[in-house]
């Protein structure tokens, strides 16, 4: 059964692709919807069945497809492993994925490439599940790369526009830079302990035989992969540009699933990371920096999807703070709750965009509260959740992270994270108020939004409300159920209940302050931020990071390429060869000059030759 | 018949072309004849593969007959895992190429391709040094004519360049061959150029280094490794598509084959001396070619550089001399040949429709021709080593092999992941996507072209998803060969 | 009388002839230089014949004179023809066997 979950989407994608390529013009709306949305539904049911089994006390479920390769010690099978961590992940991935597929059926309805879209979307689901359910690092890497490929295909879906293709290239290239680190880590791991088998179980058993330095290196290189995949500093620049893809893509891939793969990876390798807390600290620091950095930029962005993109990057930073400091369950818990409200936010944004005929600038929106009721209410709930207001989901997961940060005595990180909480509330409510409140002029005619788009919003809103209850701390009366379920090697923390209450209260206050400030500034009337001060222009231009990368990396690379083409290749290598050719030619000409047709010279040559021979003979004869 | 199957495989195309040439047949008959010869050869090779025993040591299907008795030159053929791989590749690629050439009316194309097939097949199956040299030179002649007569751009200049540079290598190899034969005479008393007789001779260190250099020069120019490569881009750019496909997919691999068969076969101890140099050249070449490819506007030249980059990777895998490096090399030989052939055929199709191979003149193909886009992107991504295609498996193996040796070599080898991606993706962006700015009609692939490309795609996917189908074919013999090589080498580098 | 004087004279004659052959352009002078060289050889032969008491040297000497005569006829006839062809006695102008570009 576990094999089926992964194979099914690949087969449906392949099947739909064949049908699509056979005749790309035919609409076949019903067919593509049935197969394209039906598949995730089946996958969700299967995932829940697996989860149910594990909840009832089964051990990890394994399934093998076939042996992939067997050379030397390198013995890998395409095999799957559903332990508690993966089953938790696939449950929400398939569930939210299905909702987004339904949403996409409405969103993409008029598009010519409808069939192609679902091919890619299903391919993505298969790849993501491959990544999560793989039982060895190689298969996980295959899934990892394939989700990158799907991201590339989907971001560049509207491929007539060159800007979209640039964005998708950027995504794939930066992902691959991360993958470069990832594959080095896997290779080093294999070289270190491949003899004992290379499944996650085997690696976990043998991890003690690897030296500490090597583990540090491997941990760092693995995280390099996460930096790319989960858009942390410095490999994040693809995420805002990725918003060029259709909104369902942003919702599924760049909010709920693919970007969280990096966090999942750290949790999966938790047995390694517990040995190297220094790397963990590094991870947490990058997370904190990314969280703050993204929040600052988001506060000045005008494009609704870009705000959400930076928000995702910021929340991912929180997840990395958690897993970096050893609170793996807290990190995964936040992945889980974040998936609900972030997907909801993106889908709501998509609804707004469609309603306003593809307008994405929030300062051109306003006063939509009355006209888009369902969207408004659901997005309001999601915004409350992301700002960490109890009892919504975000409160419990964020709180868990901040408590962990505080308890681990890394106060700088805790401070940054807490401050960012306030900032998060601020920019999120800024967005909400600007879009739905501020009275703009009259509201033009709105495109109606199909039910297939609004109903998933409702489901997700419910999730955003209740999902948090899975991980309530003891301080608040819960039993951290999700922590016990996941059974990850979390560092044990000792925080008194009163400290927890204080921390919780602090977060809520900051959240409310952010909300209030946003209300004051944006609820009544708004104007787009101008780049009139130096500081503002730096922030609005996203700290010029893209330009810096262009300068440090792209320009030198192009320069080097041109250098090789114009100088090194022709002048040095070819030059050496041409030197030879020139030498031959010149010597040839030189010898040619000897034959000038004049008798006297020939007589001279005879003279020279005979004299030389005579001398030689005379010397040999001993006369001279 | 089984006894002489290798000879038939080698000489059938030549025989066909000679017979048809004598009778000056019409071009239509010639096409059918050529296609038949390729098809029959393919069937024979398939049968051979079926009968091939992966667990036997030594050569199989051996044919040994004395040729020039006094000089010890014999007609000596045989096949093992390495030869079989290259043999399969050339035989598999010929029918699709003939399909591609279906409307080619110039007879010279067909004669040359048949001669080429004979040359390559013979080179790969020869076990006698002089016989090998004979076929090695035979390969060059059709290429020279194809580029020089049917090429475009500065084709005569480029043809001369490739021939002269390759012959430089061949000459030095010939010198080494003759000297080795002479040494055999000196030590044993009879003349012989058969490979297995010569492996027993013990050379002293300095002579051995020079002799190895003679061979290595020829192979290193063929691959080509950085420093010896300036013939490659112009030649690939000027050559017509069938020639380019064979050059990239097959002939370049013969350089690797040469090092493998003769370097490790004859000169095992001396090879240690050259390994660092070759490794450095290979690593540098990997990145050098890739960086150069970024700003190349001509698609053929861009993939010439790509070919150089991947061949440097294969050479590196070979030098690593461990099970992962060798398996990865062999696997990459096969998968890159398929992907590269597919890519150059696609470029050829672009040329047929658009009369240009310059990226700056292309764009927006995706909007008009989805099937074409799929195949084009697929081959390009295979070359970039996407998981799911065979290229990934091979690169992964080589990277692991590199890390087994040394962290820094591993690091540089891993950059292959980054290298191909930059030029491939930028190229895809500009040729396939973007606004539709083509001026002429771009028809999508027709059935003949689909039939031609589909086997390549299927093979690439199969090698990517299920390597275990293929590894048992070569792993036993490869391990044995590796054992003996390591034994001769003594210690680790 | 010491034969050395004769050897010296012969060497002198030969050298003069050689230098003349190599450095002078006039066809007649070329011819005269060749004659000089032949004469010097003849002189040496005669001297050696006397010194060694061998009559063969003298015989060769007389033969040489005969050959010189025949050669003179041929040579002078050639010079006349060459002059008729190119109207010049400059040996450097006769370069049809030259390598390279077009010649006279």
CSV table of N, CA and C in Angstrom, one decimal, chain A residues 46-96:
chain,number,residue,atom,x,y,z
A,46,UNK,N,-5.3,7.0,1.4
A,46,UNK,CA,-4.3,6.1,1.7
A,46,UNK,C,-3.4,6.6,2.8
A,47,UNK,N,-3.1,7.9,2.8
A,47,UNK,CA,-2.2,8.4,3.8
A,47,UNK,C,-2.9,8.3,5.2
A,48,UNK,N,-4.2,8.7,5.2
A,48,UNK,CA,-4.9,8.6,6.5
A,48,UNK,C,-4.9,7.2,7.0
A,49,UNK,N,-5.0,6.2,6.0
A,49,UNK,CA,-5.0,4.8,6.5
A,49,UNK,C,-3.7,4.5,7.1
A,50,UNK,N,-2.6,4.9,6.5
A,50,UNK,CA,-1.3,4.6,7.1
A,50,UNK,C,-1.2,5.3,8.4
A,51,UNK,N,-1.7,6.5,8.5
A,51,UNK,CA,-1.5,7.2,9.8
A,51,UNK,C,-2.3,6.5,10.9
A,52,UNK,N,-3.5,6.0,10.5
A,52,UNK,CA,-4.3,5.3,11.4
A,52,UNK,C,-3.6,4.1,12.0
A,53,UNK,N,-3.0,3.4,11.1
A,53,UNK,CA,-2.2,2.2,11.5
A,53,UNK,C,-1.2,2.5,12.5
A,54,UNK,N,-0.4,3.6,12.2
A,54,UNK,CA,0.6,3.9,13.1
A,54,UNK,C,0.1,4.5,14.5
A,55,UNK,N,-1.1,5.1,14.4
A,55,UNK,CA,-1.6,5.6,15.6
A,55,UNK,C,-2.1,4.5,16.5
A,56,UNK,N,-2.4,3.4,15.9
A,56,UNK,CA,-2.9,2.3,16.7
A,56,UNK,C,-1.7,1.4,17.2
A,57,UNK,N,-0.5,2.0,17.0
A,57,UNK,CA,0.6,1.3,17.7
A,57,UNK,C,1.4,0.4,16.8
A,58,UNK,N,1.2,0.5,15.4
A,58,UNK,CA,2.1,-0.3,14.6
A,58,UNK,C,3.5,0.3,14.6
A,59,UNK,N,4.4,-0.5,14.2
A,59,UNK,CA,5.7,0.0,14.0
A,59,UNK,C,5.8,0.6,12.6
A,60,UNK,N,7.0,1.1,12.3
A,60,UNK,CA,7.2,1.7,11.0
A,60,UNK,C,6.8,0.7,9.9
A,61,UNK,N,6.2,1.2,8.9
A,61,UNK,CA,5.8,0.4,7.8
A,61,UNK,C,6.8,0.5,6.6
A,62,UNK,N,7.2,-0.6,6.1
A,62,UNK,CA,8.1,-0.5,5.0
A,62,UNK,C,7.5,-1.1,3.7
A,63,UNK,N,8.0,-0.6,2.6
A,63,UNK,CA,7.6,-1.2,1.3
A,63,UNK,C,8.7,-1.0,0.3
A,64,UNK,N,9.0,-2.0,-0.4
A,64,UNK,CA,10.0,-1.9,-1.4
A,64,UNK,C,9.5,-2.1,-2.8
A,65,UNK,N,10.0,-1.3,-3.7
A,65,UNK,CA,9.5,-1.4,-5.1
A,65,UNK,C,10.4,-2.4,-5.8
A,66,UNK,N,11.6,-2.0,-6.0
A,66,UNK,CA,12.6,-3.0,-6.6
A,66,UNK,C,14.0,-2.4,-6.3
A,67,UNK,N,15.0,-3.3,-6.6
A,67,UNK,CA,16.3,-2.9,-6.3
A,67,UNK,C,16.8,-1.9,-7.4
A,68,UNK,N,17.3,-0.8,-7.0
A,68,UNK,CA,17.7,0.2,-7.9
A,68,UNK,C,19.1,0.0,-8.5
A,69,UNK,N,20.1,-0.2,-7.6
A,69,UNK,CA,21.4,-0.4,-8.1
A,69,UNK,C,22.2,-1.2,-7.1
A,70,UNK,N,23.2,-2.0,-7.6
A,70,UNK,CA,24.0,-2.7,-6.6
A,70,UNK,C,25.4,-2.9,-7.2
A,71,UNK,N,26.2,-1.9,-6.8
A,71,UNK,CA,27.6,-2.0,-7.2
A,71,UNK,C,28.5,-1.8,-6.0
A,72,UNK,N,29.4,-2.7,-5.8
A,72,UNK,CA,30.3,-2.6,-4.6
A,72,UNK,C,29.4,-2.5,-3.4
A,73,UNK,N,29.7,-1.6,-2.5
A,73,UNK,CA,28.8,-1.4,-1.3
A,73,UNK,C,27.6,-0.6,-1.6
A,74,UNK,N,27.5,-0.1,-2.8
A,74,UNK,CA,26.4,0.8,-3.1
A,74,UNK,C,25.2,0.1,-3.4
A,75,UNK,N,24.4,-0.2,-2.5
A,75,UNK,CA,23.2,-1.1,-2.7
A,75,UNK,C,22.0,-0.4,-2.3
A,76,UNK,N,21.3,0.1,-3.3
A,76,UNK,CA,20.1,1.0,-3.0
A,76,UNK,C,18.9,0.4,-3.6
A,77,UNK,N,17.8,0.4,-2.9
A,77,UNK,CA,16.5,0.0,-3.5
A,77,UNK,C,15.6,1.2,-3.5
A,78,UNK,N,14.6,1.1,-4.5
A,78,UNK,CA,13.6,2.1,-4.4
A,78,UNK,C,12.6,1.6,-3.3
A,79,UNK,N,12.8,2.1,-2.1
A,79,UNK,CA,12.0,1.6,-1.0
A,79,UNK,C,11.5,2.7,-0.1
A,80,UNK,N,10.4,2.4,0.5
A,80,UNK,CA,9.8,3.5,1.3
A,80,UNK,C,9.6,3.1,2.8
A,81,UNK,N,9.5,4.1,3.6
A,81,UNK,CA,9.4,3.9,5.0
A,81,UNK,C,8.5,4.9,5.6
A,82,UNK,N,7.4,4.4,6.2
A,82,UNK,CA,6.5,5.3,6.8
A,82,UNK,C,6.6,5.2,8.3
A,83,UNK,N,7.5,6.1,8.9
A,83,UNK,CA,7.5,6.1,10.3
A,83,UNK,C,6.7,7.3,10.8
A,84,UNK,N,6.7,7.6,12.1
A,84,UNK,CA,5.7,8.6,12.5
A,84,UNK,C,6.0,10.0,11.9
A,85,UNK,N,7.2,10.3,11.7
A,85,UNK,CA,7.5,11.6,11.2
A,85,UNK,C,7.0,11.7,9.7
A,86,UNK,N,7.3,10.6,8.9
A,86,UNK,CA,6.8,10.7,7.5
A,86,UNK,C,5.3,10.7,7.4
A,87,UNK,N,4.7,9.9,8.3
A,87,UNK,CA,3.2,9.7,8.2
A,87,UNK,C,2.6,11.0,8.6
A,88,UNK,N,3.1,11.7,9.6
A,88,UNK,CA,2.6,13.1,9.9
A,88,UNK,C,2.7,14.0,8.7
A,89,UNK,N,3.8,14.0,8.1
A,89,UNK,CA,4.0,14.8,6.9
A,89,UNK,C,3.1,14.5,5.8
A,90,UNK,N,3.0,13.2,5.5
A,90,UNK,CA,2.2,12.9,4.3
A,90,UNK,C,0.7,13.2,4.5
A,91,UNK,N,0.3,13.1,5.8
A,91,UNK,CA,-1.1,13.4,6.1
A,91,UNK,C,-1.5,14.8,5.7
A,92,UNK,N,-0.7,15.7,6.1
A,92,UNK,CA,-1.1,17.1,5.8
A,92,UNK,C,-0.8,17.4,4.3
A,93,UNK,N,0.3,16.9,3.8
A,93,UNK,CA,0.7,17.2,2.5
A,93,UNK,C,-0.4,16.7,1.5
A,94,UNK,N,-0.9,15.5,1.7
A,94,UNK,CA,-1.9,15.0,0.8
A,94,UNK,C,-3.2,15.7,1.0
A,95,UNK,N,-3.5,16.0,2.3
A,95,UNK,CA,-4.8,16.6,2.5
A,95,UNK,C,-4.9,18.0,2.0
A,96,UNK,N,-3.9,18.8,2.4
A,96,UNK,CA,-3.9,20.2,1.9
A,96,UNK,C,-3.6,20.2,0.3
